[in-house]
XYZ file of C-alpha atoms in Angstrom:
740
model
C 211.412 122.449 -44.152
C 209.513 125.183 -42.317
C 207.910 128.185 -43.929
C 210.571 130.176 -42.111
C 213.279 128.366 -44.033
C 211.308 128.563 -47.305
C 210.682 132.292 -46.847
C 214.442 132.924 -46.580
C 215.155 130.896 -49.731
C 212.417 132.719 -51.690
C 213.829 136.067 -50.752
C 217.275 135.048 -51.977
C 215.787 133.955 -55.304
C 214.085 137.316 -55.733
C 217.317 139.130 -55.042
C 219.140 137.139 -57.710
C 216.379 137.730 -60.286
C 216.502 141.459 -59.642
C 220.285 141.507 -60.009
C 220.066 139.564 -63.226
C 217.602 142.056 -64.719
C 219.813 144.985 -63.725
C 222.914 143.335 -65.247
C 221.307 142.795 -68.643
C 222.200 146.369 -69.642
C 225.865 145.792 -68.913
C 228.404 144.399 -71.302
C 228.739 140.609 -71.470
C 232.154 140.565 -69.926
C 231.057 142.664 -66.978
C 228.000 140.450 -66.470
C 230.210 137.382 -66.169
C 232.508 139.074 -63.615
C 229.607 140.341 -61.510
C 227.785 136.959 -61.528
C 230.991 135.228 -60.427
C 231.371 137.758 -57.640
C 227.791 137.282 -56.508
C 228.221 133.510 -56.481
C 231.340 133.752 -54.404
C 229.828 136.255 -52.006
C 226.681 134.186 -51.552
C 228.623 131.106 -50.342
C 231.067 131.209 -47.487
C 232.915 128.066 -48.646
C 236.206 128.701 -50.299
C 236.107 127.231 -53.775
C 239.119 124.938 -54.326
C 241.703 126.600 -56.537
C 243.047 123.406 -58.058
C 241.118 121.436 -60.638
C 242.577 117.932 -60.921
C 241.488 115.674 -63.761
C 240.779 112.619 -61.596
C 237.241 111.524 -61.050
C 234.801 113.019 -58.537
C 232.666 111.224 -55.962
C 228.908 111.068 -55.818
C 228.078 112.424 -52.365
C 224.881 112.350 -50.358
C 224.214 113.856 -46.951
C 221.153 113.518 -44.770
C 219.927 114.400 -41.311
C 216.869 113.025 -39.473
C 215.475 113.222 -35.925
C 216.134 110.255 -33.613
C 215.192 111.795 -30.273
C 212.823 109.171 -28.884
C 210.935 109.307 -25.565
C 211.454 112.300 -23.290
C 209.942 111.057 -20.054
C 209.795 108.205 -17.590
C 212.753 106.164 -18.769
C 216.510 106.153 -17.953
C 219.018 108.202 -19.869
C 221.825 106.069 -21.356
C 225.452 106.675 -20.271
C 225.925 107.187 -16.552
C 224.049 103.992 -15.616
C 222.340 105.918 -12.835
C 218.848 104.577 -12.027
C 217.858 108.000 -10.700
C 218.701 109.757 -13.969
C 215.394 109.454 -15.861
C 214.319 111.616 -18.740
C 212.132 114.573 -17.812
C 212.074 116.938 -20.778
C 214.253 118.221 -23.556
C 217.262 120.526 -23.866
C 218.126 119.844 -27.533
C 216.946 117.261 -30.078
C 219.004 114.292 -31.170
C 219.810 113.722 -34.823
C 221.242 111.016 -37.052
C 223.616 112.380 -39.718
C 224.421 110.227 -42.715
C 227.089 110.574 -45.409
C 227.182 108.397 -48.530
C 230.265 108.380 -50.746
C 230.105 106.576 -54.107
C 232.996 105.962 -56.484
C 231.353 106.633 -59.880
C 233.611 104.358 -61.928
C 232.851 101.201 -59.916
C 229.667 102.166 -58.139
C 231.229 101.055 -54.849
C 229.890 103.046 -51.955
C 230.440 103.569 -48.258
C 228.125 104.991 -45.618
C 229.141 106.715 -42.408
C 226.448 107.614 -39.901
C 226.977 109.604 -36.693
C 224.014 109.664 -34.342
C 223.411 111.718 -31.202
C 223.061 108.634 -29.001
C 225.129 107.061 -26.216
C 226.528 104.334 -28.418
C 225.425 101.925 -31.128
C 224.136 98.695 -29.651
C 224.255 95.315 -31.372
C 220.433 95.205 -31.450
C 220.240 98.687 -32.975
C 222.703 97.808 -35.772
C 220.953 94.547 -36.601
C 217.590 96.255 -36.829
C 218.979 99.065 -39.020
C 220.648 96.555 -41.284
C 217.345 94.705 -41.715
C 215.514 97.927 -42.597
C 218.187 98.805 -45.163
C 217.989 95.364 -46.699
C 214.235 95.676 -46.964
C 214.560 99.007 -48.730
C 217.742 98.685 -50.800
C 218.538 94.973 -51.146
C 222.321 94.453 -50.973
C 223.228 98.094 -51.766
C 223.775 98.981 -48.111
C 224.783 96.268 -45.673
C 227.103 95.088 -42.948
C 230.267 95.557 -45.056
C 229.843 99.189 -46.192
C 227.747 100.881 -43.497
C 229.380 102.295 -40.315
C 227.045 103.357 -37.495
C 228.709 105.474 -34.834
C 227.318 107.136 -31.688
C 228.502 110.544 -30.435
C 228.382 109.205 -26.864
C 226.051 111.778 -25.375
C 225.103 110.605 -21.896
C 221.732 112.395 -22.077
C 219.881 110.316 -24.646
C 217.140 107.784 -23.965
C 218.154 104.230 -23.136
C 216.289 101.001 -23.733
C 217.741 99.879 -27.059
C 220.023 97.005 -26.016
C 219.476 93.229 -26.116
C 222.139 92.117 -23.617
C 221.145 91.684 -19.998
C 223.660 94.012 -18.357
C 222.576 96.961 -20.496
C 218.918 96.111 -20.037
C 219.394 96.153 -16.273
C 220.961 99.631 -16.271
C 218.289 100.927 -18.693
C 215.336 99.250 -16.981
C 214.995 96.900 -19.923
C 214.236 96.955 -23.612
C 211.857 99.717 -24.651
C 210.532 99.426 -28.185
C 209.504 103.088 -28.681
C 213.046 104.082 -27.839
C 214.834 101.803 -30.262
C 212.263 102.394 -33.025
C 212.846 106.133 -32.830
C 216.611 105.612 -33.322
C 216.219 103.003 -36.051
C 213.727 105.222 -37.927
C 216.014 108.270 -37.589
C 219.129 106.454 -38.840
C 217.346 104.867 -41.771
C 215.613 108.125 -42.677
C 218.955 109.994 -42.636
C 220.367 107.384 -45.058
C 217.243 107.661 -47.202
C 217.694 111.430 -47.433
C 221.354 111.096 -48.285
C 220.580 108.480 -50.919
C 217.926 110.629 -52.542
C 220.135 113.718 -52.716
C 223.313 112.402 -54.299
C 225.466 115.034 -56.054
C 228.768 114.993 -57.844
C 231.303 116.474 -55.518
C 234.745 116.484 -53.924
C 236.139 115.785 -50.470
C 238.869 117.670 -48.634
C 240.607 116.900 -45.372
C 242.232 119.148 -42.849
C 243.721 118.790 -39.359
C 244.355 121.105 -36.420
C 244.331 121.302 -32.671
C 241.576 122.275 -30.249
C 242.868 123.815 -27.040
C 241.311 124.087 -23.576
C 238.617 121.500 -24.367
C 239.721 118.147 -22.957
C 241.751 116.542 -20.181
C 242.770 113.027 -19.251
C 240.634 111.758 -16.400
C 242.918 108.802 -15.653
C 246.390 110.318 -15.857
C 247.866 107.715 -13.508
C 246.882 104.980 -15.924
C 248.334 106.983 -18.831
C 251.620 107.348 -16.923
C 251.939 103.575 -16.767
C 252.569 103.514 -20.509
C 256.250 103.409 -21.508
C 257.983 106.776 -21.092
C 259.603 106.430 -24.521
C 256.128 106.190 -26.040
C 254.742 109.044 -23.998
C 257.645 111.206 -25.033
C 256.446 111.077 -28.648
C 253.347 113.139 -27.751
C 253.066 116.567 -26.212
C 249.904 115.833 -24.182
C 248.158 112.986 -22.466
C 245.103 113.479 -24.706
C 244.767 113.941 -28.448
C 244.210 117.644 -29.177
C 243.921 116.898 -32.911
C 240.643 117.405 -34.748
C 240.235 115.838 -38.194
C 237.768 117.638 -40.514
C 236.282 116.300 -43.775
C 234.769 118.894 -46.102
C 232.169 117.766 -48.687
C 231.448 120.186 -51.547
C 229.679 119.955 -54.894
C 231.508 120.452 -58.153
C 231.023 124.247 -57.873
C 232.576 124.319 -54.424
C 229.323 124.811 -52.559
C 229.230 123.116 -49.155
C 227.267 119.940 -48.703
C 228.406 118.894 -45.267
C 231.280 118.091 -42.935
C 232.425 115.416 -40.464
C 234.767 116.271 -37.591
C 236.397 113.790 -35.229
C 237.584 115.047 -31.874
C 238.372 113.117 -28.696
C 236.198 114.245 -25.814
C 233.437 112.663 -23.736
C 230.081 114.381 -24.212
C 229.548 114.590 -20.452
C 229.423 118.354 -20.013
C 225.846 117.654 -19.039
C 226.363 115.776 -15.794
C 224.452 112.956 -14.149
C 222.141 115.383 -12.332
C 220.656 116.289 -15.702
C 217.214 114.944 -16.675
C 216.802 116.688 -20.056
C 217.439 114.909 -23.318
C 220.489 116.635 -24.789
C 223.073 116.156 -27.511
C 225.694 117.707 -25.157
C 228.875 119.454 -26.348
C 229.356 117.613 -29.651
C 225.696 118.159 -30.522
C 226.103 121.875 -29.778
C 229.016 122.042 -32.194
C 226.817 120.466 -34.868
C 224.066 122.922 -34.016
C 226.344 125.937 -34.441
C 227.792 124.741 -37.755
C 224.408 123.844 -39.264
C 222.757 127.063 -38.090
C 225.508 129.080 -39.730
C 225.241 127.225 -43.036
C 221.468 126.741 -43.217
C 220.635 130.395 -43.098
C 216.999 131.178 -42.271
C 216.202 127.651 -41.207
C 215.152 126.307 -37.851
C 217.458 123.772 -36.166
C 217.214 120.395 -37.837
C 216.262 121.917 -41.170
C 218.308 122.890 -44.225
C 220.513 120.861 -46.537
C 223.938 121.340 -44.937
C 224.831 118.515 -42.489
C 227.552 118.813 -39.875
C 228.523 115.768 -37.814
C 230.853 115.884 -34.868
C 231.718 112.237 -34.327
C 233.395 110.276 -31.550
C 236.891 108.858 -31.668
C 239.366 107.562 -29.008
C 237.675 109.385 -26.122
C 237.862 106.631 -23.495
C 239.909 108.476 -20.868
C 239.093 112.016 -22.091
C 236.898 114.458 -20.159
C 235.544 117.922 -21.049
C 235.533 118.874 -17.374
C 238.716 120.841 -17.618
C 238.735 122.323 -14.108
C 239.739 118.821 -13.018
C 238.687 116.681 -10.042
C 238.137 118.334 -6.679
C 236.464 117.246 -3.471
C 233.155 118.987 -3.650
C 232.881 119.200 0.133
C 236.315 120.766 0.785
C 237.501 122.145 -2.567
C 240.865 120.342 -2.441
C 242.209 118.415 -5.374
C 241.546 114.694 -5.564
C 243.835 113.977 -8.458
C 245.148 110.692 -7.055
C 245.152 107.135 -8.362
C 241.961 106.276 -6.409
C 240.126 109.618 -7.028
C 239.497 109.613 -3.312
C 238.679 112.444 -0.918
C 239.773 112.296 2.768
C 236.247 113.204 3.803
C 233.477 111.425 1.911
C 235.636 109.116 -0.186
C 235.145 108.466 -3.877
C 231.674 109.947 -4.070
C 232.997 113.430 -3.294
C 235.614 113.532 -6.070
C 234.028 115.186 -9.086
C 235.420 117.078 -12.059
C 233.782 120.297 -13.216
C 233.614 121.928 -16.593
C 234.807 125.437 -17.453
C 231.373 127.057 -17.049
C 229.323 128.168 -14.050
C 226.895 125.310 -14.672
C 226.597 122.281 -16.943
C 224.733 124.264 -19.676
C 227.453 126.897 -19.854
C 230.166 124.232 -19.844
C 228.413 122.441 -22.694
C 228.307 125.697 -24.603
C 231.975 126.557 -24.011
C 233.340 123.151 -25.048
C 230.984 122.875 -28.030
C 231.934 126.406 -29.145
C 235.637 125.660 -28.921
C 235.287 122.489 -31.048
C 233.030 124.228 -33.609
C 235.267 127.269 -33.956
C 238.308 125.189 -34.815
C 236.355 122.910 -37.128
C 234.961 125.895 -38.988
C 238.424 127.346 -39.458
C 239.753 124.035 -40.791
C 236.714 123.586 -43.027
C 237.252 127.007 -44.590
C 240.953 126.414 -45.245
C 240.770 122.737 -46.290
C 242.686 122.284 -49.549
C 244.175 118.752 -49.430
C 241.857 116.596 -51.499
C 240.780 112.997 -50.783
C 240.872 110.952 -53.958
C 240.948 107.371 -55.001
C 238.808 104.208 -54.846
C 236.281 103.291 -52.170
C 236.930 100.063 -50.289
C 235.461 98.369 -47.245
C 236.075 95.292 -45.135
C 234.041 93.838 -42.236
C 234.178 90.767 -40.038
C 232.322 89.378 -37.086
C 234.699 88.012 -34.437
C 234.183 86.067 -31.251
C 236.103 88.390 -28.960
C 236.066 85.919 -26.067
C 238.449 83.559 -27.916
C 241.009 85.492 -29.983
C 244.572 84.220 -29.975
C 247.035 87.133 -30.288
C 250.533 86.661 -31.594
C 252.595 89.157 -29.620
C 255.779 87.975 -31.384
C 257.220 84.900 -32.914
C 257.347 83.041 -29.590
C 254.601 84.486 -27.435
C 250.883 84.062 -27.790
C 248.079 85.268 -25.498
C 244.319 85.103 -25.564
C 241.353 87.287 -24.860
C 238.934 86.378 -22.079
C 235.277 85.904 -21.365
C 233.880 89.368 -20.581
C 234.097 90.587 -16.976
C 233.741 93.857 -15.147
C 236.160 94.732 -12.276
C 235.420 96.281 -8.927
C 236.524 99.746 -10.160
C 233.759 99.653 -12.739
C 231.312 100.260 -9.885
C 233.360 103.243 -8.704
C 232.438 105.256 -11.795
C 234.664 108.165 -12.886
C 235.285 111.760 -11.921
C 232.697 112.626 -14.605
C 230.076 110.484 -12.900
C 230.835 108.790 -9.647
C 229.552 105.303 -8.768
C 228.017 104.024 -5.578
C 228.840 102.586 -2.183
C 232.511 102.287 -1.165
C 233.997 101.222 -4.480
C 237.144 103.104 -5.521
C 239.107 103.406 -8.767
C 242.479 101.665 -8.925
C 241.317 98.593 -7.028
C 243.450 95.525 -7.775
C 242.516 93.579 -4.681
C 238.734 93.490 -4.740
C 236.590 93.502 -1.605
C 235.562 90.341 0.291
C 232.240 91.906 1.281
C 231.188 92.606 -2.305
C 232.637 89.335 -3.516
C 230.394 87.487 -1.070
C 227.328 89.379 -2.222
C 228.236 88.670 -5.846
C 228.632 84.977 -5.120
C 225.165 84.875 -3.518
C 223.556 86.737 -6.396
C 225.233 85.423 -9.563
C 228.007 83.090 -8.453
C 231.793 83.500 -8.494
C 233.875 83.678 -11.677
C 235.572 80.479 -12.836
C 239.255 80.078 -12.106
C 239.997 80.148 -15.807
C 238.341 83.581 -16.258
C 239.798 84.933 -13.051
C 243.300 84.023 -14.159
C 242.744 85.354 -17.676
C 241.500 88.740 -16.426
C 244.328 89.328 -13.849
C 245.101 91.769 -12.269
C 241.418 92.750 -12.540
C 239.483 91.682 -9.436
C 236.218 90.538 -11.007
C 232.993 92.015 -9.739
C 230.756 90.401 -12.386
C 231.893 87.700 -14.725
C 229.301 88.644 -17.322
C 230.658 86.163 -19.855
C 229.492 83.320 -17.627
C 226.000 84.722 -17.111
C 223.396 83.887 -19.763
C 219.965 84.378 -18.165
C 217.661 85.534 -19.631
C 220.113 86.282 -22.440
C 223.928 86.714 -22.364
C 224.940 89.693 -20.258
C 227.519 90.921 -22.772
C 228.042 90.356 -26.499
C 230.579 87.699 -27.564
C 230.376 88.436 -31.293
C 231.764 91.846 -32.212
C 232.038 93.782 -35.486
C 235.386 94.998 -36.787
C 235.269 97.196 -39.881
C 237.290 99.598 -42.023
C 236.097 101.790 -44.845
C 238.579 103.627 -47.092
C 237.868 106.601 -49.287
C 240.962 107.128 -51.339
C 243.807 107.654 -48.860
C 241.483 108.014 -45.851
C 240.793 105.018 -43.643
C 237.935 105.126 -41.138
C 238.462 102.435 -38.507
C 235.096 101.602 -36.837
C 235.836 100.415 -33.291
C 233.199 98.800 -31.070
C 233.826 100.732 -27.864
C 235.750 103.464 -26.118
C 239.492 103.377 -26.866
C 241.663 105.384 -24.554
C 244.057 108.033 -25.895
C 247.052 105.751 -26.135
C 245.033 102.775 -27.342
C 243.715 104.923 -30.184
C 247.188 106.135 -31.049
C 248.575 102.562 -31.183
C 245.647 101.407 -33.363
C 245.976 104.317 -35.790
C 249.685 103.778 -36.070
C 249.339 100.030 -36.662
C 246.653 100.417 -39.334
C 248.582 103.136 -41.058
C 251.770 101.108 -41.067
C 249.930 98.046 -42.420
C 248.328 99.992 -45.250
C 251.559 101.769 -46.293
C 253.737 98.644 -46.078
C 252.094 97.173 -49.115
C 252.789 100.151 -51.369
C 249.378 100.117 -53.021
C 247.538 102.831 -51.090
C 250.062 105.637 -50.756
C 250.326 107.698 -47.547
C 247.193 107.118 -45.482
C 245.219 109.244 -43.032
C 243.656 106.999 -40.367
C 240.671 108.034 -38.234
C 239.310 105.989 -35.345
C 235.506 106.139 -35.353
C 234.443 105.334 -31.784
C 231.417 103.581 -30.329
C 230.571 101.946 -33.659
C 228.324 99.022 -34.560
C 228.287 97.268 -31.173
C 229.171 98.462 -27.661
C 231.814 96.586 -25.605
C 232.743 99.224 -23.008
C 236.439 100.342 -22.889
C 239.752 99.326 -24.487
C 242.869 100.314 -22.554
C 246.521 99.472 -23.254
C 248.057 96.473 -21.480
C 250.007 98.869 -19.250
C 246.940 100.949 -18.352
C 245.076 97.747 -17.574
C 247.479 97.020 -14.713
C 246.334 100.131 -12.817
C 242.687 99.069 -12.849
C 240.989 102.439 -12.847
C 237.435 102.605 -14.257
C 238.453 102.322 -17.926
C 240.633 99.262 -17.241
C 237.979 97.581 -15.042
C 235.596 98.090 -17.963
C 237.958 96.531 -20.558
C 235.773 93.469 -20.595
C 237.796 91.056 -22.745
C 240.896 91.176 -20.575
C 244.417 92.705 -20.618
C 245.130 91.777 -24.270
C 241.991 93.303 -25.738
C 243.862 96.100 -27.510
C 246.449 93.719 -28.980
C 243.571 91.578 -30.311
C 241.913 94.538 -31.984
C 245.176 95.738 -33.470
C 245.714 92.280 -34.946
C 242.175 92.138 -36.331
C 242.216 95.613 -37.844
C 245.619 95.067 -39.380
C 244.118 91.988 -41.031
C 241.341 94.109 -42.549
C 243.814 96.736 -43.720
C 245.981 94.023 -45.279
C 243.006 92.580 -47.119
C 242.100 95.987 -48.557
C 245.670 96.821 -49.532
C 246.191 93.432 -51.181
C 242.778 93.429 -52.805
C 241.978 90.174 -51.071
C 238.806 91.196 -49.166
C 236.946 88.295 -50.723
C 239.181 85.876 -48.855
C 238.241 87.247 -45.428
C 236.061 84.903 -43.409
C 232.730 86.471 -42.609
C 232.845 85.200 -39.030
C 230.061 84.003 -36.737
C 226.893 86.126 -37.013
C 225.664 87.807 -33.833
C 222.370 86.644 -32.322
C 219.144 88.510 -32.750
C 217.117 87.582 -29.656
C 213.390 87.223 -29.727
C 211.538 90.096 -28.007
C 210.023 87.417 -25.763
C 213.434 87.066 -24.136
C 213.970 90.790 -23.666
C 212.548 92.210 -20.494
C 211.326 95.648 -19.497
C 211.050 97.133 -16.034
C 209.279 100.161 -17.451
C 205.547 100.104 -16.884
C 203.264 101.540 -19.577
C 202.261 105.030 -18.632
C 198.666 105.222 -17.423
C 195.874 107.122 -19.087
C 196.552 110.810 -18.410
C 194.466 112.710 -15.907
C 194.193 116.414 -14.979
C 192.789 118.511 -12.172
C 189.026 118.952 -11.993
C 187.574 121.687 -14.194
C 190.755 122.053 -16.249
C 191.877 121.028 -19.700
C 195.131 119.708 -21.100
C 197.124 122.747 -22.192
C 195.716 125.159 -19.629
C 198.146 127.704 -18.294
C 199.163 127.231 -14.645
C 201.781 129.966 -14.451
C 201.711 132.521 -17.245
C 204.318 134.714 -18.765
C 204.827 138.338 -17.687
C 203.748 141.080 -20.153
C 207.276 142.435 -20.760
C 210.790 141.118 -20.940
C 214.188 142.387 -22.066
C 216.881 140.523 -23.994
C 219.070 138.471 -21.720
C 216.137 137.530 -19.419
C 214.280 134.220 -19.172
C 210.645 133.690 -20.097
C 208.878 130.877 -18.284
C 205.384 129.441 -18.658
C 203.873 126.307 -17.061
C 201.045 124.297 -18.634
C 198.904 121.302 -17.640
C 200.337 118.501 -19.790
C 200.270 114.811 -20.512
C 203.055 112.229 -20.514
C 205.565 113.164 -23.224
C 205.899 109.492 -24.099
C 202.509 109.648 -25.818
C 203.715 111.860 -28.621
C 206.644 109.571 -29.422
C 204.493 106.433 -29.482
C 201.978 108.104 -31.784
C 204.812 109.420 -33.930
C 202.826 112.506 -34.675
C 204.918 115.383 -33.299
C 207.978 117.227 -34.596
C 208.426 119.646 -31.699
C 207.077 119.985 -28.187
C 207.357 123.771 -28.174
C 207.630 126.870 -30.296
C 208.572 130.427 -29.593
C 206.697 132.606 -32.085
C 206.872 136.263 -33.076
C 203.940 138.297 -34.362
C 204.257 139.848 -37.785
C 202.357 143.115 -37.393
C 201.914 143.549 -41.130
C 200.261 140.196 -41.798
C 198.968 139.471 -38.268
C 200.500 136.013 -38.466
C 202.883 134.196 -36.152
C 206.350 133.116 -37.320
C 208.280 130.337 -35.496
C 211.535 131.692 -34.141
C 212.622 128.717 -32.007
C 211.597 125.114 -31.491
C 212.641 122.418 -28.976
C 215.843 121.830 -30.961
C 216.967 125.382 -30.284
C 219.745 126.028 -27.822
C 217.738 128.901 -26.253
C 214.804 126.711 -25.153
C 214.255 124.096 -22.446
C 211.221 122.035 -21.611
C 210.917 120.494 -18.144
C 208.365 117.736 -17.566
C 207.160 117.243 -14.017
C 205.119 114.235 -12.950
C 202.397 114.835 -10.414
C 201.215 111.643 -8.785
C 200.477 108.634 -10.940
C 199.002 110.171 -14.049
C 199.065 113.977 -13.848
C 201.871 116.176 -15.124
C 202.848 119.617 -16.182
C 205.525 121.169 -18.340
C 207.513 124.350 -17.883
C 208.897 125.948 -21.034
C 211.876 128.259 -20.581
C 213.160 130.596 -23.229
C 216.530 132.252 -22.584
C 216.116 135.387 -24.650
C 219.219 135.994 -26.790
C 220.663 139.442 -27.138
C 219.964 139.196 -30.887
C 216.190 138.773 -30.386
C 214.196 141.394 -32.232
C 211.900 143.669 -30.265
C 208.257 142.753 -30.774
C 205.320 140.669 -29.585
C 205.854 136.971 -28.836
C 204.117 133.888 -27.484
C 205.112 130.366 -26.493
C 203.253 127.236 -27.465
C 203.503 123.642 -26.186
C 202.255 120.631 -28.075
C 201.477 117.122 -26.837
C 199.087 114.165 -26.807
C 197.019 112.912 -23.918
C 196.241 109.230 -23.531
C 192.703 107.987 -22.843
C 191.105 104.577 -22.697
C 188.394 103.955 -25.252
C 186.863 100.529 -24.720
C 189.663 97.975 -24.786
C 192.293 100.215 -26.359
C 193.968 103.550 -25.817
C 193.710 106.598 -28.071
C 196.012 109.603 -28.232
C 194.487 113.029 -28.682
C 196.593 116.062 -29.567
C 196.420 119.259 -27.532
C 197.967 122.718 -27.899
C 198.921 125.043 -25.029
C 199.442 128.766 -25.617
C 200.862 131.417 -23.346
C 199.650 134.985 -23.177
C 201.451 137.350 -25.518
C 204.391 139.301 -24.217
C 206.699 141.970 -25.573
C 210.456 141.908 -25.875
C 212.595 145.068 -25.582
C 216.263 145.448 -26.144
C 218.296 145.650 -22.938
C 219.570 149.174 -22.524
C 223.199 149.685 -23.471
C 223.330 146.574 -25.698
């Protein structure tokens, strides 16, 4: 915790001491009343009015940085080779929640991380680290790892070929940063367990999501669609964690929206709209602390967001302005590449802010009013399943099977949130002979068996039949449920569409309640958990073959297979027969010798003659007003260096001079919403950074400076060394904008 955060806490302690001394002269009864009043005023959480006799939970929350490299590697999400990291907008965090049932000691862990998704390799490495540190306390059965699905986090943490191709390979500094962050967040939660209680609340978030494949959604039965008022889930589910005195420990919120407010032209690492919601909640609760500091942890986690976009202005042809809301997302002039959906703001940063603010505002309201308590035992069930060979019993007479993984032609078309390449279009059920011929030359045609199984998907890549240098897609998939009292968290290994998520929730809820042992259940789908397998559409949506259907890799009956599997887990929990569940085939952990990287090591850094790392290229002006933007440019080194040396917590600070002590106080860091750092490569080994500070209206008048921190890489004999440097702007003054 920074001195800034500690200073705030110390001041609060002094205030309470002074109040206590003043109250000693007052009658005992008045003292008690005043102290209670002070305690209630000092904490914004509403203390629960009921006081049931049932047992509490032991609760631990933790947050740790998992940002990773900020330069010279692809961002994970849009699969765009041109979208490489070049700076930072906001930091990425892993947020962990541990819930322990005191009577039995059984515990469950839920982790939400600001990453694109949890890869199989990532989960396996985290599980190994936890085993090394805790033995069998935390393992495959009781730990859920979920990704928020930001599309602006570093890639390079997969072990299957397809994902390595789109991320330019496996990059160890990237995966180690995420593994270390997740494990550290669990460590912090484990070390800070407190007796506490959990409350749940639900509400609706308006004007924050839209269905980006409505033509697929409309293919679902009308009778089913009539049960819902919208073609996306507007519901947000909020868990509130408090200690036994009602003081807030943390919160988890699940809301269905893609974190793609930051579009595929962005090169800054960013936690996107869901990360901004976390930022707002944590900043409000951790008073006086810099972002990423303080004890209160607020996770905004993914759920059934597969066909859900935050770009609420909808798809329009960017060259003509006309709507392109058609089954192919096609523009008369320019085709598929011109059809793009925009967010509610004037740019992607403002859109991120608007959507994140909307989600946070509703979550805060529900957190404050939450009164329905979660109570009861903790259970968990987990299996590994070979998803290429699941037999699904649709009814007493009909059985179907899943398929070897394949991607359809519409996969290459992308979505209205991030268009693809060439002449591919969404809604393609016929394929294209030209691209089929190129595929056949490169990787070979799909087998007749797989082609028949995947119909009506025209297969672009039959990834399940490609195994060099390692299998292109995972065959072995995790399915997992954890229950906390009457709450079931269903950890799904991909992106379920709106209706797929609804069907899964309903099926799991019905299964639990049919046995009469669990009471009425709340069911939450936790998306992008444990392993990534692209999308999961309904059978009816699959027939339309838009992007989500073309990316439903195990075929048209994928959803039915998952429903069958998750119902089996729910049945085992409800019948107390978890021990009878087969463990299933363990997923492979490939040797690093088999994993390739197309990312070259960055060279030793160089700089212009007669300069030093950290020198100012373009300085600040002497005077600014609130609402304006401060910019300063420094000679820098490759930002990768600081990640690989693991020696840096922030790449920038905005600092204010304390005129009384002549010391500088940190006001913002690189996790702050108000700051941005752009890294620009100059030639092979030279670079500079530009730090921007968007001065908030609340900024205090005074004297400020901006600093940038980094490491430059030099060869020393046969090895490289990393040397820290600090860059400092000239001082400048801030004045309040007149009239504000």
